[in-house]
PDB file of C-alpha atoms and ligand atoms in Angstrom:
ATOM      1  CA  MET A  19       0.000   0.000   0.000  1.00  0.00           C
ATOM      2  CA  VAL A  20       1.142   3.528  -0.565  1.00  0.00           C
ATOM      3  CA  GLU A  21       2.025   5.242   2.667  1.00  0.00           C
ATOM      4  CA  HIS A  22       2.307   8.727   1.344  1.00  0.00           C
ATOM      5  CA  PHE A  23      -1.318   9.836   1.693  1.00  0.00           C
ATOM      6  CA  PRO A  24      -1.524  10.199   5.476  1.00  0.00           C
ATOM      7  CA  GLU A  25      -5.075  10.139   6.786  1.00  0.00           C
ATOM      8  CA  GLY A  26      -6.395  13.413   8.126  1.00  0.00           C
ATOM      9  CA  GLU A  27      -3.624  15.608   6.674  1.00  0.00           C
ATOM     10  CA  LYS A  28      -4.025  17.831   3.634  1.00  0.00           C
ATOM     11  CA  LEU A  29      -2.493  16.102   0.668  1.00  0.00           C
ATOM     12  CA  VAL A  30      -0.186  18.091  -1.546  1.00  0.00           C
ATOM     13  CA  LEU A  31       1.072  15.680  -4.136  1.00  0.00           C
ATOM     14  CA  ILE A  32       3.380  16.679  -6.955  1.00  0.00           C
ATOM     15  CA  ALA A  33       3.850  13.938  -9.531  1.00  0.00           C
ATOM     16  CA  ALA A  34       6.301  13.995 -12.424  1.00  0.00           C
ATOM     17  CA  ASN A  35       5.423  12.234 -15.660  1.00  0.00           C
ATOM     18  CA  TRP A  36       8.666  11.783 -17.568  1.00  0.00           C
ATOM     19  CA  LYS A  37       6.926  10.106 -20.537  1.00  0.00           C
ATOM     20  CA  MET A  38       9.537   8.597 -22.899  1.00  0.00           C
ATOM     21  CA  TYR A  39      12.370  10.795 -21.632  1.00  0.00           C
ATOM     22  CA  LYS A  40      15.496   9.898 -19.631  1.00  0.00           C
ATOM     23  CA  THR A  41      17.842   6.978 -19.697  1.00  0.00           C
ATOM     24  CA  THR A  42      18.866   5.443 -16.363  1.00  0.00           C
ATOM     25  CA  VAL A  43      22.012   7.598 -16.334  1.00  0.00           C
ATOM     26  CA  GLU A  44      19.920  10.736 -16.886  1.00  0.00           C
ATOM     27  CA  ALA A  45      17.403   9.674 -14.230  1.00  0.00           C
ATOM     28  CA  ARG A  46      20.209   9.172 -11.685  1.00  0.00           C
ATOM     29  CA  ALA A  47      21.641  12.614 -12.515  1.00  0.00           C
ATOM     30  CA  PHE A  48      18.187  14.166 -11.935  1.00  0.00           C
ATOM     31  CA  CYS A  49      17.843  12.417  -8.567  1.00  0.00           C
ATOM     32  CA  ALA A  50      21.299  13.566  -7.487  1.00  0.00           C
ATOM     33  CA  ALA A  51      20.205  17.167  -8.120  1.00  0.00           C
ATOM     34  CA  PHE A  52      16.735  16.909  -6.558  1.00  0.00           C
ATOM     35  CA  THR A  53      15.625  16.791  -2.910  1.00  0.00           C
ATOM     36  CA  PRO A  54      11.886  16.666  -2.180  1.00  0.00           C
ATOM     37  CA  PRO A  55      10.982  19.614   0.089  1.00  0.00           C
ATOM     38  CA  PRO A  56       9.095  19.109   3.382  1.00  0.00           C
ATOM     39  CA  GLY A  57       5.310  18.834   3.441  1.00  0.00           C
ATOM     40  CA  VAL A  58       4.980  17.626  -0.141  1.00  0.00           C
ATOM     41  CA  ASP A  59       4.442  14.084  -1.405  1.00  0.00           C
ATOM     42  CA  VAL A  60       6.566  13.703  -4.497  1.00  0.00           C
ATOM     43  CA  VAL A  61       6.098  10.921  -7.044  1.00  0.00           C
ATOM     44  CA  LEU A  62       8.306  10.376 -10.082  1.00  0.00           C
ATOM     45  CA  ALA A  63       6.995   8.336 -13.020  1.00  0.00           C
ATOM     46  CA  PRO A  64      10.007   7.500 -15.181  1.00  0.00           C
ATOM     47  CA  PRO A  65      10.074   5.137 -18.173  1.00  0.00           C
ATOM     48  CA  TYR A  66      10.195   1.452 -17.126  1.00  0.00           C
ATOM     49  CA  THR A  67      13.924   1.158 -17.834  1.00  0.00           C
ATOM     50  CA  ALA A  68      14.732   3.957 -15.372  1.00  0.00           C
ATOM     51  CA  LEU A  69      12.466   2.770 -12.525  1.00  0.00           C
ATOM     52  CA  HIS A  70      15.320   1.194 -10.579  1.00  0.00           C
ATOM     53  CA  GLY A  71      17.531   4.259 -11.043  1.00  0.00           C
ATOM     54  CA  VAL A  72      14.943   6.440  -9.305  1.00  0.00           C
ATOM     55  CA  LEU A  73      14.096   3.820  -6.668  1.00  0.00           C
ATOM     56  CA  GLU A  74      17.760   3.779  -5.610  1.00  0.00           C
ATOM     57  CA  ALA A  75      17.386   7.456  -4.683  1.00  0.00           C
ATOM     58  CA  GLY A  76      14.633   6.645  -2.165  1.00  0.00           C
ATOM     59  CA  ILE A  77      11.973   8.679  -4.011  1.00  0.00           C
ATOM     60  CA  THR A  78       8.401   7.365  -4.429  1.00  0.00           C
ATOM     61  CA  VAL A  79       8.146   5.847  -7.886  1.00  0.00           C
ATOM     62  CA  TYR A  80       5.111   5.180 -10.053  1.00  0.00           C
ATOM     63  CA  ALA A  81       5.099   3.437 -13.427  1.00  0.00           C
ATOM     64  CA  GLN A  82       3.428   5.163 -16.381  1.00  0.00           C
ATOM     65  CA  SER A  83       0.926   2.322 -16.866  1.00  0.00           C
ATOM     66  CA  VAL A  84       0.220  -1.207 -15.623  1.00  0.00           C
ATOM     67  CA  HIS A  85      -1.631  -4.190 -17.099  1.00  0.00           C
ATOM     68  CA  TRP A  86      -4.727  -5.819 -15.558  1.00  0.00           C
ATOM     69  CA  GLU A  87      -3.342  -9.368 -15.655  1.00  0.00           C
ATOM     70  CA  ASP A  88      -0.437 -10.563 -13.513  1.00  0.00           C
ATOM     71  CA  GLU A  89       1.203 -12.280 -16.480  1.00  0.00           C
ATOM     72  CA  GLY A  90       0.377 -13.432 -19.985  1.00  0.00           C
ATOM     73  CA  ALA A  91       0.939 -12.967 -23.698  1.00  0.00           C
ATOM     74  CA  PHE A  92       0.755  -9.173 -23.681  1.00  0.00           C
ATOM     75  CA  THR A  93       3.827  -7.970 -25.540  1.00  0.00           C
ATOM     76  CA  GLY A  94       5.073  -4.587 -24.417  1.00  0.00           C
ATOM     77  CA  GLU A  95       3.042  -4.496 -21.201  1.00  0.00           C
ATOM     78  CA  ILE A  96       4.108  -4.646 -17.546  1.00  0.00           C
ATOM     79  CA  SER A  97       2.283  -6.193 -14.597  1.00  0.00           C
ATOM     80  CA  ALA A  98       1.619  -5.216 -10.993  1.00  0.00           C
ATOM     81  CA  PRO A  99       3.743  -8.056  -9.492  1.00  0.00           C
ATOM     82  CA  MET A 100       6.670  -7.021 -11.708  1.00  0.00           C
ATOM     83  CA  LEU A 101       6.415  -3.443 -10.442  1.00  0.00           C
ATOM     84  CA  LEU A 102       5.869  -4.433  -6.816  1.00  0.00           C
ATOM     85  CA  GLU A 103       8.939  -6.690  -6.900  1.00  0.00           C
ATOM     86  CA  LEU A 104      11.045  -3.662  -7.826  1.00  0.00           C
ATOM     87  CA  GLY A 105       9.562  -1.541  -5.018  1.00  0.00           C
ATOM     88  CA  VAL A 106       7.414   0.619  -7.308  1.00  0.00           C
ATOM     89  CA  GLN A 107       4.499   2.078  -5.304  1.00  0.00           C
ATOM     90  CA  GLY A 108       1.948   2.900  -7.953  1.00  0.00           C
ATOM     91  CA  ALA A 109       1.098   3.656 -11.553  1.00  0.00           C
ATOM     92  CA  LEU A 110      -0.481   6.291 -13.735  1.00  0.00           C
ATOM     93  CA  VAL A 111      -3.397   4.998 -15.776  1.00  0.00           C
ATOM     94  CA  GLY A 112      -5.336   6.522 -18.636  1.00  0.00           C
ATOM     95  CA  HIS A 113      -2.947   9.322 -19.535  1.00  0.00           C
ATOM     96  CA  SER A 114      -4.316  11.147 -22.570  1.00  0.00           C
ATOM     97  CA  GLU A 115      -1.289  10.080 -24.626  1.00  0.00           C
ATOM     98  CA  ARG A 116      -2.157   6.456 -23.875  1.00  0.00           C
ATOM     99  CA  ARG A 117      -5.757   7.131 -24.896  1.00  0.00           C
ATOM    100  CA  GLN A 118      -4.755   9.095 -28.028  1.00  0.00           C
ATOM    101  CA  TYR A 119      -1.867   6.993 -29.403  1.00  0.00           C
ATOM    102  CA  PHE A 120      -2.257   3.517 -27.897  1.00  0.00           C
ATOM    103  CA  GLY A 121      -5.955   2.786 -27.976  1.00  0.00           C
ATOM    104  CA  GLU A 122      -6.575   3.116 -24.254  1.00  0.00           C
ATOM    105  CA  THR A 123     -10.305   3.267 -23.550  1.00  0.00           C
ATOM    106  CA  ASP A 124     -12.404   3.935 -20.470  1.00  0.00           C
ATOM    107  CA  GLU A 125     -12.825   0.140 -20.176  1.00  0.00           C
ATOM    108  CA  THR A 126      -9.086  -0.608 -20.227  1.00  0.00           C
ATOM    109  CA  VAL A 127      -8.453   2.285 -17.836  1.00  0.00           C
ATOM    110  CA  ALA A 128     -11.008   0.750 -15.462  1.00  0.00           C
ATOM    111  CA  LEU A 129      -9.355  -2.685 -15.679  1.00  0.00           C
ATOM    112  CA  ARG A 130      -5.881  -1.275 -15.130  1.00  0.00           C
ATOM    113  CA  ALA A 131      -6.937   0.904 -12.186  1.00  0.00           C
ATOM    114  CA  ALA A 132      -8.965  -1.804 -10.435  1.00  0.00           C
ATOM    115  CA  HIS A 133      -6.277  -4.463 -10.717  1.00  0.00           C
ATOM    116  CA  ALA A 134      -3.476  -2.113  -9.657  1.00  0.00           C
ATOM    117  CA  LEU A 135      -5.427  -1.037  -6.570  1.00  0.00           C
ATOM    118  CA  GLU A 136      -6.308  -4.642  -5.704  1.00  0.00           C
ATOM    119  CA  SER A 137      -2.633  -5.524  -6.024  1.00  0.00           C
ATOM    120  CA  GLY A 138      -1.592  -2.845  -3.544  1.00  0.00           C
ATOM    121  CA  LEU A 139      -0.348  -0.199  -5.959  1.00  0.00           C
ATOM    122  CA  GLY A 140      -1.432   3.434  -5.727  1.00  0.00           C
ATOM    123  CA  VAL A 141      -3.102   4.805  -8.847  1.00  0.00           C
ATOM    124  CA  ILE A 142      -3.213   8.224 -10.457  1.00  0.00           C
ATOM    125  CA  ALA A 143      -6.028   7.988 -13.019  1.00  0.00           C
ATOM    126  CA  CYS A 144      -5.965  10.723 -15.672  1.00  0.00           C
ATOM    127  CA  VAL A 145      -9.127  12.276 -17.064  1.00  0.00           C
ATOM    128  CA  GLY A 146      -9.779  15.359 -19.153  1.00  0.00           C
ATOM    129  CA  GLU A 147     -11.583  16.748 -22.153  1.00  0.00           C
ATOM    130  CA  LEU A 148     -10.328  17.561 -25.656  1.00  0.00           C
ATOM    131  CA  GLU A 149     -10.407  21.179 -26.814  1.00  0.00           C
ATOM    132  CA  ALA A 150     -13.330  20.469 -29.175  1.00  0.00           C
ATOM    133  CA  GLU A 151     -15.257  18.844 -26.328  1.00  0.00           C
ATOM    134  CA  ARG A 152     -14.787  21.934 -24.137  1.00  0.00           C
ATOM    135  CA  GLU A 153     -15.860  24.184 -27.009  1.00  0.00           C
ATOM    136  CA  GLN A 154     -19.019  22.092 -27.468  1.00  0.00           C
ATOM    137  CA  GLY A 155     -19.808  22.442 -23.759  1.00  0.00           C
ATOM    138  CA  ALA A 156     -19.266  18.717 -23.244  1.00  0.00           C
ATOM    139  CA  THR A 157     -16.571  18.888 -20.538  1.00  0.00           C
ATOM    140  CA  GLU A 158     -18.806  17.590 -17.746  1.00  0.00           C
ATOM    141  CA  ASP A 159     -20.228  14.792 -19.922  1.00  0.00           C
ATOM    142  CA  VAL A 160     -16.704  13.631 -20.788  1.00  0.00           C
ATOM    143  CA  LEU A 161     -15.550  13.749 -17.167  1.00  0.00           C
ATOM    144  CA  ARG A 162     -18.697  11.932 -16.003  1.00  0.00           C
ATOM    145  CA  ARG A 163     -18.107   9.172 -18.577  1.00  0.00           C
ATOM    146  CA  GLN A 164     -14.393   8.809 -17.762  1.00  0.00           C
ATOM    147  CA  LEU A 165     -15.051   8.737 -14.013  1.00  0.00           C
ATOM    148  CA  SER A 166     -18.016   6.387 -14.205  1.00  0.00           C
ATOM    149  CA  VAL A 167     -15.650   3.414 -14.568  1.00  0.00           C
ATOM    150  CA  LEU A 168     -13.625   4.235 -11.441  1.00  0.00           C
ATOM    151  CA  GLU A 169     -14.492   3.390  -7.854  1.00  0.00           C
ATOM    152  CA  ARG A 170     -13.429   5.331  -4.784  1.00  0.00           C
ATOM    153  CA  HIS A 171     -10.388   3.844  -3.063  1.00  0.00           C
ATOM    154  CA  ASP A 172      -7.994   5.195  -0.437  1.00  0.00           C
ATOM    155  CA  ASP A 173      -5.061   4.803  -2.827  1.00  0.00           C
ATOM    156  CA  LEU A 174      -6.786   6.333  -5.854  1.00  0.00           C
ATOM    157  CA  VAL A 175      -6.001   9.867  -6.989  1.00  0.00           C
ATOM    158  CA  VAL A 176      -7.515  11.482 -10.090  1.00  0.00           C
ATOM    159  CA  ALA A 177      -5.528  13.876 -12.280  1.00  0.00           C
ATOM    160  CA  TYR A 178      -7.660  16.401 -14.163  1.00  0.00           C
ATOM    161  CA  GLU A 179      -5.704  17.072 -17.334  1.00  0.00           C
ATOM    162  CA  PRO A 180      -7.549  19.082 -19.981  1.00  0.00           C
ATOM    163  CA  VAL A 181      -5.977  17.573 -23.095  1.00  0.00           C
ATOM    164  CA  TRP A 182      -5.658  20.986 -24.777  1.00  0.00           C
ATOM    165  CA  ALA A 183      -3.395  22.110 -21.932  1.00  0.00           C
ATOM    166  CA  ILE A 184      -0.941  19.180 -22.045  1.00  0.00           C
ATOM    167  CA  GLY A 185       2.427  20.166 -23.466  1.00  0.00           C
ATOM    168  CA  THR A 186       0.895  23.194 -25.186  1.00  0.00           C
ATOM    169  CA  GLY A 187       1.838  25.971 -22.770  1.00  0.00           C
ATOM    170  CA  LYS A 188      -1.906  26.661 -22.299  1.00  0.00           C
ATOM    171  CA  THR A 189      -3.303  26.219 -18.811  1.00  0.00           C
ATOM    172  CA  ALA A 190      -6.907  26.121 -17.668  1.00  0.00           C
ATOM    173  CA  THR A 191      -7.990  29.421 -16.116  1.00  0.00           C
ATOM    174  CA  PRO A 192      -8.387  29.322 -12.320  1.00  0.00           C
ATOM    175  CA  ASP A 193     -12.182  29.262 -12.804  1.00  0.00           C
ATOM    176  CA  GLN A 194     -12.037  26.393 -15.317  1.00  0.00           C
ATOM    177  CA  ALA A 195      -9.728  24.342 -13.087  1.00  0.00           C
ATOM    178  CA  GLN A 196     -11.732  25.016  -9.934  1.00  0.00           C
ATOM    179  CA  GLU A 197     -15.011  24.138 -11.639  1.00  0.00           C
ATOM    180  CA  ALA A 198     -13.648  20.890 -13.076  1.00  0.00           C
ATOM    181  CA  HIS A 199     -12.094  19.846  -9.763  1.00  0.00           C
ATOM    182  CA  ALA A 200     -15.313  20.535  -7.880  1.00  0.00           C
ATOM    183  CA  PHE A 201     -17.274  18.558 -10.468  1.00  0.00           C
ATOM    184  CA  ILE A 202     -14.890  15.595 -10.240  1.00  0.00           C
ATOM    185  CA  LYS A 203     -15.038  15.617  -6.437  1.00  0.00           C
ATOM    186  CA  SER A 204     -18.832  15.704  -6.569  1.00  0.00           C
ATOM    187  CA  LEU A 205     -18.708  12.396  -8.470  1.00  0.00           C
ATOM    188  CA  LEU A 206     -15.757  10.710  -6.783  1.00  0.00           C
ATOM    189  CA  ASP A 207     -14.466  11.636  -3.337  1.00  0.00           C
ATOM    190  CA  VAL A 208     -10.731  11.384  -3.982  1.00  0.00           C
ATOM    191  CA  PRO A 209      -7.803  13.833  -4.143  1.00  0.00           C
ATOM    192  CA  VAL A 210      -7.612  15.585  -7.521  1.00  0.00           C
ATOM    193  CA  LEU A 211      -4.395  16.832  -9.124  1.00  0.00           C
ATOM    194  CA  TYR A 212      -4.274  19.417 -11.897  1.00  0.00           C
ATOM    195  CA  GLY A 213      -2.147  18.692 -14.963  1.00  0.00           C
ATOM    196  CA  GLY A 214      -1.461  20.755 -18.062  1.00  0.00           C
ATOM    197  CA  SER A 215       1.568  23.001 -18.553  1.00  0.00           C
ATOM    198  CA  VAL A 216       2.230  23.469 -14.833  1.00  0.00           C
ATOM    199  CA  LYS A 217       5.514  25.340 -14.434  1.00  0.00           C
ATOM    200  CA  PRO A 218       7.328  27.306 -11.716  1.00  0.00           C
ATOM    201  CA  GLU A 219       5.620  30.546 -12.816  1.00  0.00           C
ATOM    202  CA  ASN A 220       2.035  29.289 -12.440  1.00  0.00           C
ATOM    203  CA  ALA A 221       2.384  26.527  -9.816  1.00  0.00           C
ATOM    204  CA  GLY A 222       1.641  28.734  -6.787  1.00  0.00           C
ATOM    205  CA  GLU A 223      -1.602  30.071  -8.277  1.00  0.00           C
ATOM    206  CA  ILE A 224      -2.854  26.672  -9.470  1.00  0.00           C
ATOM    207  CA  LEU A 225      -1.965  24.825  -6.273  1.00  0.00           C
ATOM    208  CA  SER A 226      -3.671  27.402  -4.073  1.00  0.00           C
ATOM    209  CA  LEU A 227      -7.062  26.893  -5.779  1.00  0.00           C
ATOM    210  CA  PRO A 228      -9.740  25.186  -3.670  1.00  0.00           C
ATOM    211  CA  GLY A 229     -10.111  21.550  -4.683  1.00  0.00           C
ATOM    212  CA  VAL A 230      -6.616  21.298  -6.163  1.00  0.00           C
ATOM    213  CA  ASP A 231      -4.664  18.707  -4.165  1.00  0.00           C
ATOM    214  CA  GLY A 232      -1.473  18.815  -6.196  1.00  0.00           C
ATOM    215  CA  ALA A 233      -0.188  18.662  -9.738  1.00  0.00           C
ATOM    216  CA  LEU A 234       0.832  16.195 -12.413  1.00  0.00           C
ATOM    217  CA  VAL A 235       3.735  17.748 -14.274  1.00  0.00           C
ATOM    218  CA  GLY A 236       5.140  16.725 -17.657  1.00  0.00           C
ATOM    219  CA  GLY A 237       7.596  19.030 -19.433  1.00  0.00           C
ATOM    220  CA  ALA A 238       8.616  21.059 -16.386  1.00  0.00           C
ATOM    221  CA  SER A 239       9.426  17.888 -14.426  1.00  0.00           C
ATOM    222  CA  LEU A 240      12.293  16.918 -16.712  1.00  0.00           C
ATOM    223  CA  GLU A 241      14.730  19.410 -15.284  1.00  0.00           C
ATOM    224  CA  ALA A 242      15.593  19.208 -11.569  1.00  0.00           C
ATOM    225  CA  GLY A 243      15.629  23.014 -11.206  1.00  0.00           C
ATOM    226  CA  SER A 244      12.134  23.634 -12.546  1.00  0.00           C
ATOM    227  CA  PHE A 245      10.623  20.581 -10.838  1.00  0.00           C
ATOM    228  CA  SER A 246      12.211  21.651  -7.523  1.00  0.00           C
ATOM    229  CA  ALA A 247      10.719  25.138  -7.948  1.00  0.00           C
ATOM    230  CA  ILE A 248       7.218  23.623  -8.404  1.00  0.00           C
ATOM    231  CA  CYS A 249       7.691  21.384  -5.357  1.00  0.00           C
ATOM    232  CA  GLU A 250       8.925  24.383  -3.326  1.00  0.00           C
ATOM    233  CA  ALA A 251       5.775  26.316  -4.287  1.00  0.00           C
ATOM    234  CA  ALA A 252       3.718  23.360  -3.053  1.00  0.00           C
ATOM    235  CA  SER A 253       5.768  23.153   0.140  1.00  0.00           C
ATOM    236  CA  ARG A 254       5.137  26.848   0.928  1.00  0.00           C
ATOM    237  CA  LEU A 255       1.376  26.247   0.581  1.00  0.00           C
ATOM    238  CA  ALA A 256       1.506  23.090   2.696  1.00  0.00           C
ATOM    239  CA  SER A 257       3.260  24.788   5.617  1.00  0.00           C
TER     240      SER A 257
HETATM  241  C1  PEP B   9       1.313  15.411 -18.606  1.00  0.00           C
HETATM  242  O1  PEP B   9       1.845  14.843 -19.539  1.00  0.00           O
HETATM  243  O2  PEP B   9       0.685  14.764 -17.764  1.00  0.00           O
HETATM  244  C2  PEP B   9       1.435  16.870 -18.518  1.00  0.00           C
HETATM  245  C3  PEP B   9       0.663  17.504 -17.670  1.00  0.00           C
HETATM  246  O3  PEP B   9       2.337  17.456 -19.370  1.00  0.00           O
HETATM  247  P1  PEP B   9       2.762  19.006 -19.378  1.00  0.00           P
HETATM  248  O4  PEP B   9       3.026  19.423 -17.950  1.00  0.00           O
HETATM  249  O5  PEP B   9       3.989  19.063 -20.230  1.00  0.00           O
HETATM  250  O6  PEP B   9       1.619  19.765 -19.971  1.00  0.00           O
END
């Protein structure tokens, strides 16, 4: 079980999604330059090949996905027992890049999340609308559909990541983020992270919004300096 969501305390979780960046050597160099600040739960999600490099540094590590079977003929996948054996504490599921490029659906997200949680892994399940869906006023319908396959669990965290804000430099306005977080929490009582072009310059404002329990960070998590600055902003709010 994950031990980094202490009961009764306000969660401020900053998770790094490194996507398909960093060799083991690069991951070790990052960890040598990065110290998690007090009051913040930090999770790094490196590529599978760099998991052990980050684990060595004593930082909480999540995989970027996990399969719903413990083993089998599933080329290219990784299972919960394989991750647990390494000391990995959780996994992202349903990232929009998985949905967009690798055929991930709400059904496979549900299977992955449920099995990971049953196996004792923490889960950060990603949801969020496309730009066209927001423009059509369908944001809540999309979130309702994506969340309908998930069940509340102590080790489940949702990341609200409007797809139009991922890697684009665009961020949701404070009102848009607050509204979406409140809507998600009305459907599923779990901590909700914001993701989408979070950087040192906007982290303080985003993290101080009601209903925002932390951030999932892509681009700005690749460099120890900028990721540290985001974690420091979270630490100031937590104290
Ligand atoms: C992500 O990939 O989850 C993400 C939020 O990326 P970025 O911070 O680069 O927008």
